[in-house]
Coordinates of C-alpha atoms in Angstrom, one line a residue:
M8 CA 27.9 25.1 -6.4
E9 CA 26.6 26.5 -2.6
L10 CA 22.8 25.4 -1.9
A11 CA 21.7 28.5 -2.6
H12 CA 22.7 28.4 -5.8
R13 CA 22.2 24.5 -6.0
I14 CA 18.1 25.2 -5.2
A15 CA 17.7 29.3 -7.4
A16 CA 18.7 26.5 -10.3
F17 CA 16.0 24.2 -9.4
T18 CA 13.2 26.0 -8.6
E19 CA 14.3 28.1 -12.5
L20 CA 13.8 25.0 -12.9
V21 CA 10.3 23.8 -11.8
G22 CA 8.7 26.9 -11.3
P23 CA 8.2 29.0 -7.7
P24 CA 6.0 26.8 -5.1
A25 CA 2.2 26.8 -6.1
D26 CA 0.6 26.8 -2.2
A27 CA 2.3 28.1 0.8
A28 CA 4.2 25.0 2.7
P29 CA 3.1 24.1 5.8
A30 CA 6.0 25.6 9.0
V31 CA 8.7 23.2 10.1
D32 CA 10.1 22.9 13.5
W33 CA 13.4 21.8 12.2
A34 CA 15.0 21.1 15.6
T35 CA 11.9 18.9 16.9
V36 CA 11.3 17.2 14.2
E37 CA 15.7 16.3 13.8
A38 CA 15.1 15.5 18.0
W39 CA 12.0 13.4 17.1
L40 CA 14.1 10.9 14.0
E41 CA 17.8 11.6 16.4
V42 CA 19.9 12.8 12.9
P43 CA 20.5 16.2 11.6
L44 CA 18.5 16.3 7.7
P45 CA 20.0 17.6 4.6
G46 CA 20.0 20.7 4.3
D47 CA 19.1 20.6 0.3
Y48 CA 15.8 18.9 1.8
K49 CA 14.7 21.1 4.4
S50 CA 15.4 24.3 2.6
L51 CA 13.0 22.1 -0.2
V52 CA 10.3 21.7 2.3
T53 CA 10.5 24.9 3.2
A54 CA 9.7 26.3 -0.1
F55 CA 7.5 24.1 -1.9
G56 CA 6.4 21.6 0.7
P57 CA 4.9 18.1 -0.3
A58 CA 5.5 19.0 -3.9
E59 CA 5.0 16.6 -6.1
I60 CA 8.5 16.3 -9.2
G61 CA 8.1 15.2 -12.9
H62 CA 5.9 13.2 -14.9
G63 CA 3.9 10.1 -15.5
A64 CA 4.3 7.5 -13.5
A65 CA 8.4 8.0 -12.4
S66 CA 7.2 11.6 -10.8
V67 CA 8.5 12.2 -7.1
R68 CA 6.3 12.9 -3.8
L69 CA 8.7 14.6 -1.4
H70 CA 6.9 13.3 1.9
T71 CA 7.1 16.3 4.4
P72 CA 6.5 17.0 8.7
C73 CA 2.8 17.4 8.0
V74 CA -0.8 15.9 8.8
S75 CA -2.7 16.5 5.8
A76 CA -6.7 17.8 6.1
D77 CA -8.3 14.5 5.7
G78 CA -5.8 12.3 8.8
R79 CA -4.8 10.0 6.5
Y80 CA -1.4 11.4 6.3
D81 CA 0.7 11.9 9.6
Y82 CA 4.4 12.2 8.9
G83 CA 5.6 10.4 12.0
A84 CA 3.3 7.5 11.5
W85 CA 4.3 7.3 7.7
V86 CA 7.9 6.8 8.7
V87 CA 7.9 4.1 11.1
E88 CA 5.1 2.2 8.9
T89 CA 7.5 2.6 5.1
H90 CA 10.5 1.3 7.8
R91 CA 7.9 -2.2 9.0
H92 CA 6.8 -2.3 5.2
S93 CA 10.5 -1.4 3.4
A94 CA 11.7 -4.4 6.0
I95 CA 9.8 -7.4 5.6
R96 CA 8.7 -6.6 1.7
P97 CA 12.4 -7.6 -0.2
G98 CA 11.9 -10.6 1.3
M99 CA 10.4 -11.9 -1.6
F100 CA 12.7 -11.2 -3.6
T101 CA 16.5 -11.3 -1.7
Q102 CA 17.8 -12.2 1.7
E103 CA 19.3 -8.9 1.0
R104 CA 18.9 -7.2 4.5
R105 CA 18.5 -3.2 5.2
R106 CA 18.9 -1.7 8.8
F107 CA 16.1 1.5 9.1
L108 CA 16.1 4.3 11.1
P109 CA 16.4 4.3 15.0
D110 CA 18.9 1.4 14.4
E111 CA 21.7 3.2 13.5
G112 CA 23.0 3.9 10.1
G113 CA 19.6 3.1 9.1
L114 CA 18.0 4.1 5.9
L115 CA 15.8 7.0 6.6
A116 CA 12.1 7.3 3.8
F117 CA 11.4 11.0 2.5
A118 CA 9.3 10.5 -0.6
T119 CA 7.5 8.0 -3.1
T120 CA 7.5 7.4 -6.4
A121 CA 4.3 7.7 -8.7
E122 CA 5.0 3.7 -9.4
G123 CA 4.9 2.7 -5.9
D124 CA 8.8 2.5 -5.4
H125 CA 10.4 4.3 -1.7
L126 CA 13.2 6.6 -1.8
F127 CA 15.7 6.8 1.1
W128 CA 18.7 8.1 2.5
D129 CA 21.6 5.7 3.2
T130 CA 22.5 7.7 6.4
S131 CA 25.2 4.5 7.2
V132 CA 27.6 7.0 4.8
S133 CA 28.5 9.8 6.6
K134 CA 27.8 11.4 9.9
D135 CA 27.5 14.5 7.1
P136 CA 23.6 14.5 6.0
D137 CA 24.5 16.5 3.1
A138 CA 26.3 13.3 2.0
W139 CA 24.2 10.9 2.4
P140 CA 23.1 9.1 -0.6
V141 CA 19.6 8.2 -2.0
V142 CA 18.3 4.7 -2.2
L143 CA 14.9 3.2 -4.4
L144 CA 13.5 0.3 -3.1
T145 CA 11.0 -0.9 -5.9
T146 CA 8.0 -2.4 -4.8
S147 CA 7.4 -3.8 -8.4
V148 CA 6.8 -7.5 -8.6
A149 CA 8.7 -7.4 -12.0
V150 CA 12.0 -7.2 -11.1
G151 CA 13.8 -9.9 -12.7
G152 CA 15.7 -11.8 -10.3
A153 CA 17.8 -7.9 -9.9
S154 CA 17.8 -6.3 -6.5
P155 CA 15.0 -4.2 -4.7
W156 CA 17.1 -2.0 -3.9
V157 CA 18.4 0.8 -6.0
P158 CA 21.3 2.8 -4.9
Y159 CA 21.6 5.7 -7.1
G160 CA 24.1 7.1 -5.4
T161 CA 23.7 11.0 -5.6
S162 CA 21.8 13.7 -3.5
L163 CA 18.1 14.4 -3.2
L164 CA 18.1 17.3 -4.9
D165 CA 20.0 15.4 -8.6
V166 CA 17.3 13.1 -8.0
L167 CA 14.4 15.3 -7.9
S168 CA 16.8 17.5 -11.0
R169 CA 16.3 14.6 -12.9
A170 CA 12.8 14.1 -12.6
A171 CA 11.8 17.8 -13.2
R172 CA 13.9 17.5 -16.7
D173 CA 11.0 14.7 -17.4
G174 CA 8.6 17.9 -18.0
G175 CA 6.0 20.1 -16.2
P176 CA 6.3 22.1 -13.3
A177 CA 6.5 21.8 -9.5
R178 CA 3.0 21.5 -8.1
T179 CA 1.4 20.3 -4.1
W180 CA 1.1 16.7 -4.1
A181 CA -2.9 16.5 -4.8
P182 CA -3.6 14.2 -1.0
L183 CA -1.5 16.8 0.7
A184 CA -2.9 19.9 -0.7
G185 CA -3.8 22.2 2.7
A186 CA -1.8 20.4 5.3
A187 CA -1.2 21.2 8.8
P188 CA 2.5 21.8 10.5
W189 CA 2.9 18.1 12.4
S190 CA 4.4 17.9 16.1
P191 CA 5.7 14.3 17.5
P192 CA 4.2 12.2 19.7
P193 CA 4.7 12.7 22.8
R194 CA 8.2 10.9 24.7
G195 CA 7.3 7.0 25.5
T196 CA 4.4 6.4 22.9
Y197 CA 3.9 4.6 19.8
V198 CA 3.5 7.0 16.5
D199 CA 1.7 4.3 15.2
A200 CA -0.7 4.4 18.6
R201 CA -3.8 4.6 16.6
Q202 CA -2.6 1.0 14.8
H203 CA -1.8 -0.5 17.4
A204 CA -5.4 -0.4 19.2
A205 CA -6.8 -1.6 16.2
L206 CA -5.5 -5.1 16.5
T207 CA -8.2 -5.4 19.2
E208 CA -10.5 -2.7 19.2
G209 CA -13.2 -1.5 16.3
E210 CA -15.1 -2.4 13.5
G211 CA -15.5 -2.8 9.6
L212 CA -14.1 -0.4 7.2
E213 CA -12.5 1.7 10.4
A214 CA -10.9 -1.0 12.4
I215 CA -9.0 -1.8 9.0
T216 CA -8.0 1.7 8.1
A217 CA -6.7 2.3 11.3
L218 CA -4.9 -0.7 11.0
I219 CA -3.6 -0.2 8.2
P220 CA -3.5 3.4 6.7
P221 CA -4.6 3.3 2.8
P222 CA -3.0 4.7 0.6
L223 CA -2.9 8.3 -0.7
T224 CA -3.6 7.5 -4.7
P225 CA -5.1 4.4 -4.8
H226 CA -5.1 3.2 -8.1
L227 CA -9.0 2.1 -8.5
G228 CA -8.8 2.8 -13.2
K229 CA -10.6 4.5 -15.3
G230 CA -13.9 2.8 -15.6
S231 CA -16.9 3.6 -13.3
W232 CA -18.6 1.0 -10.6
E233 CA -22.3 1.1 -12.6
A234 CA -20.1 -0.4 -15.9
L235 CA -18.6 -2.8 -13.7
F236 CA -22.0 -4.1 -12.1
E237 CA -23.5 -4.4 -16.1
R238 CA -20.8 -6.1 -17.1
L239 CA -21.0 -8.9 -14.0
G240 CA -24.5 -8.3 -14.3
T241 CA -25.1 -7.7 -10.6
R242 CA -23.8 -4.8 -8.0
L243 CA -21.2 -6.4 -5.2
P244 CA -21.9 -6.0 -1.7
T245 CA -21.1 -2.3 -0.7
D246 CA -18.5 -2.6 2.4
F247 CA -16.9 -4.6 -1.1
V248 CA -17.1 -1.6 -2.4
A249 CA -15.9 1.2 0.3
L250 CA -12.7 -1.2 0.6
S251 CA -12.1 -1.3 -3.0
E252 CA -12.0 2.6 -2.8
A253 CA -10.2 3.5 0.0
Y254 CA -6.8 1.1 -1.0
G255 CA -7.5 0.7 -4.9
A256 CA -5.5 -2.3 -6.3
G257 CA -2.8 -4.2 -3.9
N258 CA -1.5 -6.9 -1.8
W259 CA -2.7 -7.8 1.8
S260 CA 1.0 -8.6 3.2
W261 CA 1.7 -11.0 0.1
W262 CA -1.0 -13.1 0.4
L263 CA -4.1 -11.9 -0.6
D264 CA -4.3 -9.9 -4.1
M265 CA -6.9 -6.9 -5.0
P266 CA -7.7 -6.4 -8.6
V267 CA -7.8 -3.2 -10.3
P268 CA -11.4 -3.0 -9.6
L269 CA -12.6 -0.6 -12.1
D270 CA -10.3 -1.7 -14.8
L271 CA -12.5 -2.9 -17.2
D272 CA -9.6 -3.9 -20.1
H273 CA -7.1 -4.7 -19.2
R274 CA -6.2 -8.3 -18.0
L275 CA -5.4 -7.3 -14.0
G276 CA -9.1 -5.9 -13.8
L277 CA -11.3 -7.4 -11.2
A278 CA -13.9 -7.9 -14.7
A279 CA -11.5 -10.0 -16.3
G280 CA -10.5 -12.0 -13.3
T281 CA -13.7 -12.9 -12.3
E282 CA -14.7 -13.9 -15.8
E283 CA -11.4 -16.4 -15.5
M284 CA -12.4 -18.0 -12.4
L285 CA -15.9 -18.7 -13.3
E286 CA -14.9 -20.4 -16.7
G287 CA -12.0 -22.3 -13.8
Y288 CA -14.3 -23.2 -11.1
R289 CA -17.7 -24.4 -13.7
S290 CA -15.1 -26.6 -15.4
L291 CA -14.0 -27.8 -12.0
R292 CA -17.5 -28.4 -11.3
E293 CA -18.6 -30.2 -13.9
S294 CA -15.9 -32.3 -14.0
F295 CA -15.9 -33.4 -9.5
P296 CA -19.1 -31.6 -8.5
E297 CA -18.9 -33.7 -5.4
Y298 CA -16.2 -31.3 -4.2
Y299 CA -17.5 -28.0 -5.4
P300 CA -21.5 -27.8 -4.1
M301 CA -21.8 -24.0 -5.3
P302 CA -23.5 -24.0 -8.6
A303 CA -21.3 -20.7 -10.4
W304 CA -22.7 -17.1 -10.9
P305 CA -25.4 -16.4 -12.3
E306 CA -26.8 -19.5 -11.1
P307 CA -29.1 -18.9 -8.0
G308 CA -26.8 -19.6 -4.3
G309 CA -24.1 -19.1 -7.2
F310 CA -19.9 -18.7 -6.3
L311 CA -19.2 -15.0 -7.6
P312 CA -15.2 -15.3 -6.9
V313 CA -13.4 -11.8 -7.3
V314 CA -10.2 -11.7 -5.5
S315 CA -7.5 -14.5 -6.0
T316 CA -4.4 -15.6 -3.3
I317 CA -1.2 -16.5 -3.8
D318 CA -2.4 -19.6 -3.2
G319 CA -4.6 -20.4 -5.7
D320 CA -7.5 -19.9 -3.7
Q321 CA -10.8 -17.8 -4.4
I322 CA -12.6 -15.6 -2.0
G323 CA -16.4 -14.0 -3.3
W324 CA -20.0 -14.8 -2.0
C325 CA -23.3 -16.8 -2.6
V326 CA -25.2 -15.2 -4.2
E327 CA -28.3 -15.7 -2.7
G328 CA -30.9 -13.7 -3.1
D329 CA -31.3 -9.9 -4.7
D330 CA -29.8 -7.8 -2.1
P331 CA -25.7 -8.2 -2.3
D332 CA -25.3 -6.9 1.4
R333 CA -26.7 -10.2 2.5
W334 CA -24.4 -12.1 0.6
R335 CA -22.0 -14.9 2.7
V336 CA -18.6 -14.9 2.0
A337 CA -17.3 -17.6 -0.2
V338 CA -14.3 -19.2 -0.7
N339 CA -12.8 -21.7 -3.2
P340 CA -9.7 -23.0 -2.1
R341 CA -7.7 -24.3 -3.8
H342 CA -5.8 -27.7 -1.2
A343 CA -8.9 -28.2 0.2
D344 CA -12.6 -29.2 -0.2
Q345 CA -15.1 -26.1 -1.1
G346 CA -17.1 -25.9 2.2
P347 CA -20.2 -24.1 3.5
P348 CA -20.3 -19.5 2.9
L349 CA -18.8 -18.3 5.9
E350 CA -21.5 -15.9 8.2
T351 CA -19.3 -12.8 7.7
N352 CA -18.9 -10.0 5.1
F353 CA -15.8 -9.6 3.2
T354 CA -14.3 -6.1 5.1
D355 CA -15.3 -8.4 8.6
T356 CA -13.4 -11.5 6.9
L357 CA -10.8 -9.3 6.3
L358 CA -10.2 -7.9 9.6
N359 CA -10.1 -11.3 11.5
W360 CA -7.8 -12.4 9.4
L361 CA -5.4 -9.4 10.1
R362 CA -6.4 -9.6 13.5
G363 CA -5.2 -13.4 13.4
G364 CA -7.8 -15.6 12.1
R365 CA -8.6 -17.2 15.7
P366 CA -11.4 -16.9 17.8
A367 CA -10.9 -13.4 20.7
G368 CA -8.5 -14.1 23.2
E369 CA -6.1 -16.6 21.6
G370 CA -3.8 -13.7 19.6
F371 CA -1.0 -14.3 16.8
F372 CA -0.8 -17.4 17.3
W373 CA 2.4 -17.1 15.1
L374 CA 4.5 -14.4 16.8
R375 CA 6.6 -15.1 19.3
K376 CA 5.5 -12.8 22.6
D377 CA 8.4 -10.1 21.2
Q378 CA 7.3 -10.1 17.9
D379 CA 5.0 -6.8 16.5
P380 CA 2.2 -7.9 15.1
L381 CA 2.5 -4.6 12.9
E382 CA 5.5 -5.9 11.7
H383 CA 3.6 -9.1 9.8
M384 CA 0.8 -6.7 7.9
F385 CA 0.9 -4.2 5.7
F386 CA -1.1 -3.4 1.9
E387 CA 1.4 -2.7 -1.0
P388 CA -0.6 -0.5 -3.6
F389 CA -0.5 -1.2 -7.1
G390 CA 0.9 1.7 -8.9
E391 CA -0.3 3.0 -12.0
P392 CA 1.7 0.4 -14.6
R393 CA 4.0 1.4 -16.7
E394 CA 3.6 2.2 -20.4
E395 CA 4.4 -0.5 -23.0
N396 CA 5.8 0.1 -26.0
P397 CA 3.7 0.1 -28.9

């Protein structure tokens, strides 16, 4: 079937475009990517723009050459960041290594799912972009030992048509509503120059969001901060609340897990996790008080853990006084004695760790001189959980 007929059939399936699509200079985009793009992608983007196709957690979100109205999404930076992250992410599951553009024959990202999976074209298959098959990289940790790479063996239009049959019309993906056209950066400059600058410049949440762009749809849960504070028996520092609202649940560079902050009923929520950590901490302190000098919240000066690391460390605050913004970060390390509280808040502590965790001037001590620090830092959001069978 000719492409025009296939696009017409797809449009009949999903309905007409919901909004006007941002204009795209395809010749400029393809020159920047150094490869031509599939005809079905260009036709769909020209008609629908940054569309979301399908229903529920498996819906497909088409990333297009545009810039979001709030400046959080830039097409070029998204491609670079997605390729960089996807080159290292599968190492948790497999030794398989995949190439990404601009390497010849590399994968090229073009979409994500609501669950946080990434969709790519495999450009190694053919010089003809219309023959590129789609490959999925799952970001679910529950892959059961299987490869995180799932070859679909079909075109983009076939993947979207299958997603559309699950229900619902095509709609503009909300974070990219009102997006503006995208222009490549000048040659010889970083497309992610803002991230590289943030390795050493800026402070607080603004520096973190510049260093690692937050997800466009952070997973916060369905509750409220007030309900969480009531359950915990205290408010939390405003810097932590702002960080959580920007990023939601996820993992920082395979080390620090951020729970779902406002999900009060789920075992992966912040409330349940904090209660579990407090119970364990109290038990350890009763048995070995010499190694756990802080009492447990809600005792005065108590330790209030809210996040944990893959090593089993617990991080929170020493609750001193009635003003949470004056609390100092406290750590209960799994493999060392508990020391005194730190002199920084949660956001500044995280920023210092992302920047290498060393005094100014010493840099990223674990990297070779030819390594880019950005290749070793990312935030992987946890998407909406799959619906469990009754």
